[in-house]
Coordinates of C-alpha atoms in Angstrom, one line a residue:
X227 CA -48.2 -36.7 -21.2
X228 CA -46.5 -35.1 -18.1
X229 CA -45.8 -31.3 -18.0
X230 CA -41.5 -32.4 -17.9
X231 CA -41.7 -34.5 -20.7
X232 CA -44.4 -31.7 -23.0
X233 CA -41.5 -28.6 -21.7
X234 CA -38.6 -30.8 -23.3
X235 CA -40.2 -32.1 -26.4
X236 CA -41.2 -27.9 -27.2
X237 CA -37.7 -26.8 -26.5
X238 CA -36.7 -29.3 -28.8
X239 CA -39.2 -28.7 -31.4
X240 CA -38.5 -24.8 -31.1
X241 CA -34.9 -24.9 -31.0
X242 CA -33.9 -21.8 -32.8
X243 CA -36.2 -19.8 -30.2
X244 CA -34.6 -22.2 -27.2
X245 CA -31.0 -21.0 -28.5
X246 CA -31.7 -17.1 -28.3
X247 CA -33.1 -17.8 -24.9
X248 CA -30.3 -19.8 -23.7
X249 CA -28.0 -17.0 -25.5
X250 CA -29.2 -14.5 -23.4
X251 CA -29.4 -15.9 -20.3
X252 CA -25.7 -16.7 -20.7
X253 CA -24.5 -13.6 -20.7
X254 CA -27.3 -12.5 -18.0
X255 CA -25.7 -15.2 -16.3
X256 CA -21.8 -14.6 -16.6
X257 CA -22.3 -11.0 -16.1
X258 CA -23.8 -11.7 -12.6
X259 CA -21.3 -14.4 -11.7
X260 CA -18.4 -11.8 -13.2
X261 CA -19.7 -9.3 -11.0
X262 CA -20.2 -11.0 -8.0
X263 CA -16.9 -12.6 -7.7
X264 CA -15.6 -9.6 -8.7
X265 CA -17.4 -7.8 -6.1
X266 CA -16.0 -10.3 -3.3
X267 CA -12.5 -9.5 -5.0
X268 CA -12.6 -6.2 -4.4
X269 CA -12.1 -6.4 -0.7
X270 CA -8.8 -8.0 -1.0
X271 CA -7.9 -5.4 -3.9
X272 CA -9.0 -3.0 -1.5
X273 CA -6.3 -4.3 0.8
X274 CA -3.5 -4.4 -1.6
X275 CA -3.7 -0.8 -2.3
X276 CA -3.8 0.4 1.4
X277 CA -0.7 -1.7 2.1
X278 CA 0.8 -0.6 -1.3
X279 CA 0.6 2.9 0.3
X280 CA 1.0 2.3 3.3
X281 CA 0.3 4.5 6.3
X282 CA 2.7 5.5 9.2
X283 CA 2.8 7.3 12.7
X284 CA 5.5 8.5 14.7
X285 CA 6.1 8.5 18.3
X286 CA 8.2 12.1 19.2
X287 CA 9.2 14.1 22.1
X288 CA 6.1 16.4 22.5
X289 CA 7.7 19.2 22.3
X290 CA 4.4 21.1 23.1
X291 CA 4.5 20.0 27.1
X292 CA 6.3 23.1 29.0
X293 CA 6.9 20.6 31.5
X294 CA 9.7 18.6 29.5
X295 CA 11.7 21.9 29.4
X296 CA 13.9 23.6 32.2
X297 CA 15.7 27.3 31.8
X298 CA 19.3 27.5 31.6
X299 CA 21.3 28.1 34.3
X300 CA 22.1 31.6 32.6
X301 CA 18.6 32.9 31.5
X302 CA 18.3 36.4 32.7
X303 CA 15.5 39.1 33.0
X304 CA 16.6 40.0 29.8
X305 CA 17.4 36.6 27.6
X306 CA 15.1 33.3 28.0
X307 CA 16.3 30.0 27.2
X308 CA 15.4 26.5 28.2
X309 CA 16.6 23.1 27.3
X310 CA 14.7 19.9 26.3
X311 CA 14.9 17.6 30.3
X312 CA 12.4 14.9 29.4
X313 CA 12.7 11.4 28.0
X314 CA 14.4 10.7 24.8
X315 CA 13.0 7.3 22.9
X316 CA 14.5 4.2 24.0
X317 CA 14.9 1.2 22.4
X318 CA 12.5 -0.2 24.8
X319 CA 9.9 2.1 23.7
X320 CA 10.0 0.1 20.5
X321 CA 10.3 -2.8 21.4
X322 CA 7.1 -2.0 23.5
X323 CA 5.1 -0.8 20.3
X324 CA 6.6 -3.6 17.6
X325 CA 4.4 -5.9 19.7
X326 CA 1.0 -4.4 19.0
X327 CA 0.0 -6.7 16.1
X328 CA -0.8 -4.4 12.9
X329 CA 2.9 -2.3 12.6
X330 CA 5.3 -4.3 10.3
X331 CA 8.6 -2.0 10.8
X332 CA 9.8 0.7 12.2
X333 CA 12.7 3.6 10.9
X334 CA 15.0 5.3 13.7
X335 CA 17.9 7.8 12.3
X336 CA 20.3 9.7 13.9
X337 CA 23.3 11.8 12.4
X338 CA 26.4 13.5 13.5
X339 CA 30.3 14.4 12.6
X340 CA 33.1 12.0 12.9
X341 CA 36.9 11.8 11.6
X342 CA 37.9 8.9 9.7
X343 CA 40.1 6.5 10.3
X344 CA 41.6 3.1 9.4
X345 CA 41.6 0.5 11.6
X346 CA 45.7 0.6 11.9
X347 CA 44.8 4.5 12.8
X348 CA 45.9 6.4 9.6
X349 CA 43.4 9.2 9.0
X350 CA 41.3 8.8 5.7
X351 CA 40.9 11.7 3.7
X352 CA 37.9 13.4 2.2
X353 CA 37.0 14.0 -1.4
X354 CA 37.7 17.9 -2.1
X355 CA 35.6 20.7 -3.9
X356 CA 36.6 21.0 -6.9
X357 CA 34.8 24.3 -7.5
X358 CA 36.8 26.2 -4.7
X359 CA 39.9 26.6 -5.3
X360 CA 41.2 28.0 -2.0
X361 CA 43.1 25.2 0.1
X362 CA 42.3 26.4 3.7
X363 CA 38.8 25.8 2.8
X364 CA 38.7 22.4 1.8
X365 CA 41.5 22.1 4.7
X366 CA 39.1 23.2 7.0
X367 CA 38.4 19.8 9.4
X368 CA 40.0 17.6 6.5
X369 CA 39.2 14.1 7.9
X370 CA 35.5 14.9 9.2
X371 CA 32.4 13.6 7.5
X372 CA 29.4 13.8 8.0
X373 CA 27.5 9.9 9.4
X374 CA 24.0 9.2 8.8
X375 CA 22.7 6.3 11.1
X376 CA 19.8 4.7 9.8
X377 CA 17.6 1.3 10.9
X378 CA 18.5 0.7 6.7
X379 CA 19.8 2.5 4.5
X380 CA 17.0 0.9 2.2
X381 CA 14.7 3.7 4.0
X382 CA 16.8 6.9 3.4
X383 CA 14.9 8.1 0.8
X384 CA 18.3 9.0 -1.1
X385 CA 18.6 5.2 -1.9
X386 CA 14.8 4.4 -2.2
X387 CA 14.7 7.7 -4.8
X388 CA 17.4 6.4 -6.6
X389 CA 19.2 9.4 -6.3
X390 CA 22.1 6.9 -4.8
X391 CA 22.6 3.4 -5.6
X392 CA 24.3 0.5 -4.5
X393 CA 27.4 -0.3 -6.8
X394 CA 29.2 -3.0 -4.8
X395 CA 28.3 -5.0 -1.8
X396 CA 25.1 -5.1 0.2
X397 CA 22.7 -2.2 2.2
X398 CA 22.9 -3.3 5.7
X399 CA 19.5 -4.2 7.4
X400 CA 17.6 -3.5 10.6
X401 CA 19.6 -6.5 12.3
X402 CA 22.9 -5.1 10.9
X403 CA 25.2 -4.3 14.0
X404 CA 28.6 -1.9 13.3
X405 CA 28.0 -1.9 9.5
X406 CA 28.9 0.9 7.2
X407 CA 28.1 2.0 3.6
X408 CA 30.6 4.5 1.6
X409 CA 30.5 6.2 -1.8
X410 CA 32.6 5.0 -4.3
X411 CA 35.0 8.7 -4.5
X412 CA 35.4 8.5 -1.0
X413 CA 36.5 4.4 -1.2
X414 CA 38.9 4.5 -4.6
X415 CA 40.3 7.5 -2.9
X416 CA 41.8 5.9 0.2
X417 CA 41.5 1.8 -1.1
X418 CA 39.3 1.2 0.9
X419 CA 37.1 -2.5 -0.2
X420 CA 34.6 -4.6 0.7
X421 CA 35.2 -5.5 4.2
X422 CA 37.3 -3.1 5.4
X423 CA 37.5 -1.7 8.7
X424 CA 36.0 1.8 9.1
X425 CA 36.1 3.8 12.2
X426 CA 34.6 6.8 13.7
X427 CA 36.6 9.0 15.5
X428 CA 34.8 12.0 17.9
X429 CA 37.1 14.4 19.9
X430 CA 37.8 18.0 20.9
X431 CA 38.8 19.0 16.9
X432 CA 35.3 17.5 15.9
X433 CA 32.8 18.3 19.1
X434 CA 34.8 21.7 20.8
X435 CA 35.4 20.3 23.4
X436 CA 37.1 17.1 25.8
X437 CA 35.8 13.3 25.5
X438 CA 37.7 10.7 27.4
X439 CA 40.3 8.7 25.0
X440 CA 38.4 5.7 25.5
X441 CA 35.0 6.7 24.2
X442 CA 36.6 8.5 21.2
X443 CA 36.7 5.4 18.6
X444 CA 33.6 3.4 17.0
X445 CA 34.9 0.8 14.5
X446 CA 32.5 -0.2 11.7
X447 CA 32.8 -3.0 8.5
X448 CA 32.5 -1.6 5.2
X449 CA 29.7 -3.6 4.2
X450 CA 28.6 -1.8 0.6
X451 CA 29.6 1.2 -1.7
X452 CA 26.9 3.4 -3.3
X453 CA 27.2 5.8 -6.6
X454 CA 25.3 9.1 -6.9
X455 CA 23.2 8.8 -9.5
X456 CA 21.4 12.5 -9.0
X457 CA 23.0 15.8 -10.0
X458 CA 24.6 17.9 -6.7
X459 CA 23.9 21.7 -6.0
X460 CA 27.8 22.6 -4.9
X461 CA 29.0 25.3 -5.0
X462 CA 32.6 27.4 -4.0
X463 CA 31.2 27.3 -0.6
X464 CA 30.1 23.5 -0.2
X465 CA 32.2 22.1 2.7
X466 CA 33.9 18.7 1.6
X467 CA 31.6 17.3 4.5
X468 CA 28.8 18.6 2.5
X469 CA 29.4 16.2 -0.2
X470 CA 27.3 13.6 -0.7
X471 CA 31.0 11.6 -1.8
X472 CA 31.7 12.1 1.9
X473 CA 28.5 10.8 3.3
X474 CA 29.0 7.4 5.5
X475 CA 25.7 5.5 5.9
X476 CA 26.3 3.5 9.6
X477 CA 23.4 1.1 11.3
X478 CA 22.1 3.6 14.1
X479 CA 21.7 1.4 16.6
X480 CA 25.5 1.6 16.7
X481 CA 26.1 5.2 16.0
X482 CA 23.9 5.7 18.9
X483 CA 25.5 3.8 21.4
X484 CA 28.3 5.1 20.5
X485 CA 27.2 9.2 20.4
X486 CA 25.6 8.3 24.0
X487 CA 29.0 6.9 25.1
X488 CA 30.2 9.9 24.6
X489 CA 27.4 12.4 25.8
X490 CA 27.2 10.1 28.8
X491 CA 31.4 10.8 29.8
X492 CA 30.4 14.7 30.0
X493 CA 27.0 13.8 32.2
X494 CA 24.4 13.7 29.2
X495 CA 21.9 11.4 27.5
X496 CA 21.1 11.4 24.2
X497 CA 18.2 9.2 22.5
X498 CA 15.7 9.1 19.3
X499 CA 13.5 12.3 19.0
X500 CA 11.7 10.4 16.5
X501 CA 10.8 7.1 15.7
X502 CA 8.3 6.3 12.6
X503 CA 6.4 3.3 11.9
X504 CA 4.6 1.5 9.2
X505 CA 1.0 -0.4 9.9
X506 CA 0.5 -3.3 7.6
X507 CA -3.3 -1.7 6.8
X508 CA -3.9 1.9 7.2
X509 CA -7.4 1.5 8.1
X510 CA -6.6 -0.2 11.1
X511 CA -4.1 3.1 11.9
X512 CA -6.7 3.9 14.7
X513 CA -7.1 0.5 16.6
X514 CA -3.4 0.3 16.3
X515 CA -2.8 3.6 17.8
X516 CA -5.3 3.1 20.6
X517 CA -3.4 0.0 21.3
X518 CA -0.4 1.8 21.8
X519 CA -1.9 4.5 24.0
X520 CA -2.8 1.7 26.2
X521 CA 0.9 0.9 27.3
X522 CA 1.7 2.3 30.8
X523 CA 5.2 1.1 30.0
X524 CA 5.5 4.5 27.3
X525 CA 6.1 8.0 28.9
X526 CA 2.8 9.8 27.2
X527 CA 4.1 13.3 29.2
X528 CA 7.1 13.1 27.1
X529 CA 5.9 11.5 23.7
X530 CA 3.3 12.3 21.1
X531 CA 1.8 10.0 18.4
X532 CA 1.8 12.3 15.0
X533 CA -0.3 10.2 11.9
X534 CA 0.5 10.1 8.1
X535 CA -2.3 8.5 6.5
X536 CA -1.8 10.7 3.3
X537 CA -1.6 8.2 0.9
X538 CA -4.4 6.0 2.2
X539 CA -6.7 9.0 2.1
X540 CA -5.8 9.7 -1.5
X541 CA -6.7 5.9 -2.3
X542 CA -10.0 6.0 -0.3
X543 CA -11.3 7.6 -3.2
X544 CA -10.5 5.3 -5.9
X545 CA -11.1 2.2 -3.8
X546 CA -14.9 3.4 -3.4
X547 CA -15.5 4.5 -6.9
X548 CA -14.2 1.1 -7.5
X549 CA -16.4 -0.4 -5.4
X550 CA -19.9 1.2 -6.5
X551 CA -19.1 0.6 -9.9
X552 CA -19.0 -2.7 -9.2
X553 CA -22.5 -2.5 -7.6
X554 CA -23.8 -0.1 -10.4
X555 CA -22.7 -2.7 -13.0
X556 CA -23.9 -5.7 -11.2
X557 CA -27.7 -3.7 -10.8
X558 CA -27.7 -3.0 -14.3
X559 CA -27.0 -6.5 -14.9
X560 CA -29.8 -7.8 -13.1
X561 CA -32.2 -5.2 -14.7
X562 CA -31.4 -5.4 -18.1
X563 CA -31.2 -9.6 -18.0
X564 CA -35.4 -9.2 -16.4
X565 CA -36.6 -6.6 -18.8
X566 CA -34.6 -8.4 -21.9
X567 CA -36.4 -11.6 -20.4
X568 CA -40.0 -9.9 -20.1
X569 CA -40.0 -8.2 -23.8
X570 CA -38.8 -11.8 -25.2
X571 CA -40.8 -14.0 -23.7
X572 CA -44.0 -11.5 -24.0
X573 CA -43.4 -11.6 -27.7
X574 CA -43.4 -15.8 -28.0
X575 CA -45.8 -15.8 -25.7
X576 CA -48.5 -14.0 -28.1
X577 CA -47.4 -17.0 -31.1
X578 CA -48.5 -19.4 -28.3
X579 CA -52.0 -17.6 -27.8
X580 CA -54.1 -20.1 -29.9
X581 CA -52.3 -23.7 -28.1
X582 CA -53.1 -21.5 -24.6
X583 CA -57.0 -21.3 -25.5
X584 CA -56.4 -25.1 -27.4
X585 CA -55.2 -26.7 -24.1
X586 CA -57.0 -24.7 -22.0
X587 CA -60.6 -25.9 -24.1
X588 CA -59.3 -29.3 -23.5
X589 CA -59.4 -29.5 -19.2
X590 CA -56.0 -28.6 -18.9
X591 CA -55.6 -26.5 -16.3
X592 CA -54.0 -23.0 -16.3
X593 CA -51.6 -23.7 -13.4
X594 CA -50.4 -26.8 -16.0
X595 CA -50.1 -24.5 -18.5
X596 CA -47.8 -21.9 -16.5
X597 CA -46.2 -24.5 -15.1
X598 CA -45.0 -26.1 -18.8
X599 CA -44.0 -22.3 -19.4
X600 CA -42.1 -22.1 -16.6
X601 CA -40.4 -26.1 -17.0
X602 CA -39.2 -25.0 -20.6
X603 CA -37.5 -21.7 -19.3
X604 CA -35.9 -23.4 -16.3
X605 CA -34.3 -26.4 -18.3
X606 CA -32.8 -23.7 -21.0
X607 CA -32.0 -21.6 -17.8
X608 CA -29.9 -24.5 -15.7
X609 CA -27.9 -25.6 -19.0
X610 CA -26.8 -21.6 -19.5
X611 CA -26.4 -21.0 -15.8
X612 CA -23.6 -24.1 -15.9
X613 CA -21.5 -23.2 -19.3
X614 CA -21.8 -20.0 -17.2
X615 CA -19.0 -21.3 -14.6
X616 CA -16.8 -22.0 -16.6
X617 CA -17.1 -18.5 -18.7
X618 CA -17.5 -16.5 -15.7
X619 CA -14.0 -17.7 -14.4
X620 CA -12.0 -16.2 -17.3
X621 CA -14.1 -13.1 -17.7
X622 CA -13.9 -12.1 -13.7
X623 CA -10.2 -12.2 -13.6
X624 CA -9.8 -9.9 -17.0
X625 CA -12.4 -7.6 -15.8
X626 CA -11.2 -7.7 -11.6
X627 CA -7.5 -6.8 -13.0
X628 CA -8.4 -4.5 -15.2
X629 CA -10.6 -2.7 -12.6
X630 CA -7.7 -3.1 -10.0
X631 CA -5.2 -1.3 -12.7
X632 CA -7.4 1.6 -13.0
X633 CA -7.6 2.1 -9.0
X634 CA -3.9 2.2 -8.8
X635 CA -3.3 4.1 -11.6
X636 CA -5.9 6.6 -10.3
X637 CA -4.2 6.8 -6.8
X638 CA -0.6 7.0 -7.8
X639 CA -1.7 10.1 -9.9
X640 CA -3.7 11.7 -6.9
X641 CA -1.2 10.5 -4.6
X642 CA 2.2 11.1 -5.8
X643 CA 3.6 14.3 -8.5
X644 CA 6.8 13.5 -10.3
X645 CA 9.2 16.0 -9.1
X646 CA 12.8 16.5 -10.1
X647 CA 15.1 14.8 -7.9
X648 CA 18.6 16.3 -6.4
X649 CA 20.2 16.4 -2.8
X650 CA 18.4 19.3 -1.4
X651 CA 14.5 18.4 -2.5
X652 CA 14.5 15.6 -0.6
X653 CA 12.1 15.2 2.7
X654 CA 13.8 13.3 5.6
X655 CA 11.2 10.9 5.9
X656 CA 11.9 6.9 5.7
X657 CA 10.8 5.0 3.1
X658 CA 9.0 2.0 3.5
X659 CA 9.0 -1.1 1.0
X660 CA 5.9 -2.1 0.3
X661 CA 5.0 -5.2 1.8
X662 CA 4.0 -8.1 0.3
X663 CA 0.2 -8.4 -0.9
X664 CA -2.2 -11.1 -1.5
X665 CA -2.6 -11.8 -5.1
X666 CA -6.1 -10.7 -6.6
X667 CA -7.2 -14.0 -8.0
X668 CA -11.1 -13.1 -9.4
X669 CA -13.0 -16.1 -9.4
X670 CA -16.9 -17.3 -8.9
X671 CA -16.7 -19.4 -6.1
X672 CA -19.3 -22.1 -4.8
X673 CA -21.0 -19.6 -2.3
X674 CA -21.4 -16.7 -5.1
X675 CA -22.4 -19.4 -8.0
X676 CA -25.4 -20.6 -5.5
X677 CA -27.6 -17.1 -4.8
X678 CA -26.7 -16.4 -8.2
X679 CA -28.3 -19.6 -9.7
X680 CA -31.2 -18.8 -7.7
X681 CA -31.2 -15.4 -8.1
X682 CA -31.6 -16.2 -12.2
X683 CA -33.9 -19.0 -11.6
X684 CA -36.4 -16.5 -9.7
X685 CA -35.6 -14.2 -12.3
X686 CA -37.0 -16.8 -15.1
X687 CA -40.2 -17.6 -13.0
X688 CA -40.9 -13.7 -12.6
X689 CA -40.6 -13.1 -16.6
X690 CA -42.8 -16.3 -17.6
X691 CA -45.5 -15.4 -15.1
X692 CA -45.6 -11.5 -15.8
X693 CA -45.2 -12.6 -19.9
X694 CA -48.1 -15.1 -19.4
X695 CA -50.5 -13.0 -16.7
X696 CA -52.6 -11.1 -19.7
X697 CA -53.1 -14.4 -21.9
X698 CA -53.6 -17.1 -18.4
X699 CA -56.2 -14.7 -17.2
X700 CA -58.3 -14.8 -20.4
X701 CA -61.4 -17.3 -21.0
X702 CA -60.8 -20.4 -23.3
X703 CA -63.4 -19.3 -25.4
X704 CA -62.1 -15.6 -25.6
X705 CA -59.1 -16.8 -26.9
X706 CA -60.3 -18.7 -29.7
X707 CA -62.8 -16.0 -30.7
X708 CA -60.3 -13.7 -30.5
X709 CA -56.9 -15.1 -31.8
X710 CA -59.4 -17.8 -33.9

């Protein structure tokens, strides 16, 4: 009788002992293929939280280069002052870095004062301070406001905090061209709607001092209308410009062509101090930014890169411990499935003492005898090693998930403290929306499910031979005497 055909007929015979083998090599088996795939997982989770977060650099006038500045034409022995004479950022400055592959957006802002107007000319009037009750002072520049220019107004963190909403309309984007946003006091005051013309006016009563006639007017569409959601700190001092009901939110690219217009008429040029940018990964911030240090077609002795990788340090953390307890949990996998193995098949191994010393008395050789061994653990071993697939692939997704959920939750707790929200707490900086991230789908794949069968399959070999080594060793004869 051949060694395959004596390995299947014991299995069969022995099938309660064949079932808490195959049991155990199951869940030996799924844990490794859980872990594995989860493993290979982790690298795209790893991913989706540093985009999540994010990480950005800006590109600003170094303001630490004595050569940028020049004294005034009335600095004295005994006063000292010098103006800024370098390069302001141009729009082809960014154009030049939005090529570098690895930066997803950028955020340019610019702000001013402005008098508004109709587009038939009649002056629009401000919403007043309530809390001050003398009229000069809320007469003082009645029809100026204060404009914010932003690439969106998605990345003022007023609207991204909530603190300001969108009520009607739509937030212009980055390829929004002489749009405007209003609050809804300022636009119920002076019927002003949706589509409406709004238009900037800067002269002598706003800026001190002469601008030709022709580069006084800027006309935008009123393209949205926002609520304030967040409590104010005004007071009986609070300008009416002050007031967030005042605010006008313009596309900058327009505001700034239109604020150079004017700077230009008197012999000036005015551009970004400060450009920021997102990187789609922030562990690729320093290729990126060696890229970009690389352009000839950038001013360096006017600019400076600043980095704010902040939140993708905070996440490093997490996204390793996440990581090794993946590999902790797939080693103690793998060494609790072999010593499990060992101590089981040690123990049968002893009830099979006497048919060892039986076969062996009767020629049959001891490499036939491991061999059988070894046969009925490897056909117990292949069947749980296949239901294994298809438990593995439900198991690795729970488990990758859950795993992912406790890095994120872990980061956004290191990373970010509630803090209460008004008009004065809030930090310039744009906001970026997160981008879009691969979805974590954890499952065993062909290239994890083949080192893993063989992985389990040396595994089985290694725990019949070491179970078997003491009794193979012995003399036929020693074995019956002994075990007789």
């Amino acid at each position: 009788m051949c060694v395959l055909k004596r390995a299947f007929l014991y299995v069969s015979r022995k099938w309660q002992q064949s079932l808490i083998l195959f049991l155990v090599l199951l869940v030996a088996s799924t844990s490794a293929l859980t872990g594995f795939a989860v493993l290979k997982a982790s690298d795209t989770a790893a991913v989706n939280l540093r985009r999540q977060f994010g990480g950005t650099f800006k590109l600003e006038i170094d303001t630490g280069n004595s050569a940028n500045y020049q004294k005034n034409a009335f600095t004295n022995d005994q006063y000292s002052a010098s103006y800024y004479s370098g390069d302001f950022i141009e729009y082809d400055d960014i154009d030049e870095i939005m090529k570098v592959p690895g930066i997803s957006e950028y955020s340019a802002s610019c702000e001013g004062v402005a008098n508004l107007k109709s587009g038939h000319g009649k002056y629009y009037d401000l919403v007043e301070n309530e809390q001050n009750h003398y009229t000069s002072f809320n007469s003082f520049n009645p029809h100026t406001a204060r404009i914010q220019g932003w690439t969106s107004p998605g990345q003022c963190p007023y609207f991204a905090g909530h603190f300001l909403e969108l009520a009607q309309g739509e937030l212009f984007t980055a390829d929004g061209s002489g749009q405007a946003v209003i609050s809804r006091e300022l636009a119920e005051l002076n019927h002003i709607q949706i589509g409406d013309e709004l238009t900037l006016e800067i002269n002598r009563d706003v800026v001190g001092f002469e601008i030709p006639v022709e580069k006084q007017l800027c006309a935008f569409e009123v393209t949205g209308i926002f609520d304030i959601c967040g409590e104010q700190q005004i007071n009986q001092f609070t300008l009416p410009r002050q007031m967030m009901q005042n605010w006008v939110f313009v596309d900058c690219r327009t505001l700034l062509s239109f604020m150079n217009g004017c700077a230009e008429s008197l012999g000036e040029h005015i551009g970004y101090e400060e450009v920021t940018f997102s990187v789609d990964d922030p562990a690729e911030m320093d290729s990126v930014i060696r890229s970009i240090q690389e352009k000839d077609a950038i001013n360096w002795d006017c600019f400076k890169i600043t980095i704010d990788n902040t939140d993708y340090q905070s996440a490093e953390h997490a996204l390793k411990s996440m990581d090794s307890g993946i590999r902790i949990m797939i080693f103690a996998i793998a060494a609790a499935g072999v010593g499990i193995l060992v101590l089981l098949l040690g123990i049968w191994t002893k009830f099979r003492i006497h048919e060892t010393g039986i076969l062996l008395s009767v020629g049959r050789g001891k490499g036939e005898i491991l061999a059988q061994r070894m046969v009925e653990s490897l056909l117990i071993a292949g069947l749980a090693i296949a239901v294994s697939w298809a438990c593995s692939g439900m198991a690795a997704n729970r488990v990758g998930n859950r795993l992912l959920a406790q890095a994120n939750a872990q980061i956004e707790e290191e990373a970010r403290e509630e803090t209460p929200v008004s008009a004065q707490s809030f930090d310039i900086a744009p906001v970026f929306s997160p981008p879009e991230v691969e979805e974590l789908t954890v499952a065993p794949s062909a290239d994890i499910f083949a080192p893993v069968c063989v992985l389990e399959l040396l595994a089985v070999l290694f725990s019949v031979g070491l179970a078997d080594l003491s009794i193979i060793k012995m003399k036929p004869k020693a074995i019956l005497n002994k075990y007789e």
